[in-house]
C-alpha cells in the first residue's frame, strides 16, 4: 500500500505543480534565470523531502561544511533510485544532475529537470556525451552552478560499488572546479532490496573533503575516478567498522 500511495503522490504533486512549471518556463523565456532558479530549487527540494517522508526514509547527513563556497561537481556512489531525492532534499540545495538520455522520455520529469538545468547524456553516443558534459562545464563557469554526476553510470542496487568512469569527471576537469565525493549508504534498502516495493529505510550521507582540480597533472586527472572511488569505499569501511 505504501508503494501505491507513494507513486500516486509522486505524479499527483507534479500535476498540481503544472502552473508553477509554466511560470518557470515564462521566467526562463524572459531571461529572469535567477528568479527561475530560486523558484524551481524551492519546489524541487520541497517535493523531494515530501517523497522521502512518505516513503519512511530518514536521512542523516554530515560533512556539509566540506562543500566549497563556489561551484563544484558532487560525485556520489549510486545505490538506488532514491539517491536522487536524497541529494535533491539534503545537500546545501538542489543541484542539476547529469542524467541518462532515457529520462528525457518521461513527461513532466523531463521538463522539471530541464528547468533545474540538468543535462542528458546518451551512453551509446560518445560524441553526444562529450558535448553534454561540455554544456555542464559551461553552466559551471558561466553561471556558477554546481552539478551532481554519478560516475558509476547506473545503480549498484546494493552495497557494492561499480567502476567510477573517468568520463563523468570531464565537466569538473574542464571547468577547473573542485570534485566533492559524497558517500551514500542505505538507499537501496528503501526499494531495490525489496523487489522494488518501497519500505522505510535509514540512509546515511557524508560529504567528504573536496578535491581541487585546477592545475591537476595529466596523470592525476586520469586517476581521479579511482581516487574518488577509493575515498568513498574507505569511508564506508570506516563507518561499518
mmCIF file of C-alpha atoms in Angstrom, residues 141 172-173 175-178 211-217 220:
data_model
loop_
_atom_site.group_PDB
_atom_site.id
_atom_site.type_symbol
_atom_site.label_atom_id
_atom_site.label_comp_id
_atom_site.label_asym_id
_atom_site.label_seq_id
_atom_site.Cartn_x
_atom_site.Cartn_y
_atom_site.Cartn_z
ATOM 1 C CA UNK A 141 31.878 28.507 -15.497
ATOM 2 C CA UNK A 172 34.825 19.329 -13.341
ATOM 3 C CA UNK A 173 38.215 18.999 -15.016
ATOM 4 C CA UNK A 175 35.759 23.901 -15.648
ATOM 5 C CA UNK A 176 38.620 23.614 -13.140
ATOM 6 C CA UNK A 177 36.281 23.304 -10.162
ATOM 7 C CA UNK A 178 36.559 21.002 -7.133
ATOM 8 C CA UNK A 211 39.474 17.605 -4.345
ATOM 9 C CA UNK A 212 40.789 20.659 -6.241
ATOM 10 C CA UNK A 213 41.147 20.033 -9.972
ATOM 11 C CA UNK A 214 42.682 23.310 -11.101
ATOM 12 C CA UNK A 215 46.311 22.678 -12.020
ATOM 13 C CA UNK A 216 45.961 18.882 -11.895
ATOM 14 C CA UNK A 217 48.575 16.979 -13.839
ATOM 15 C CA UNK A 220 46.295 12.955 -11.638
#
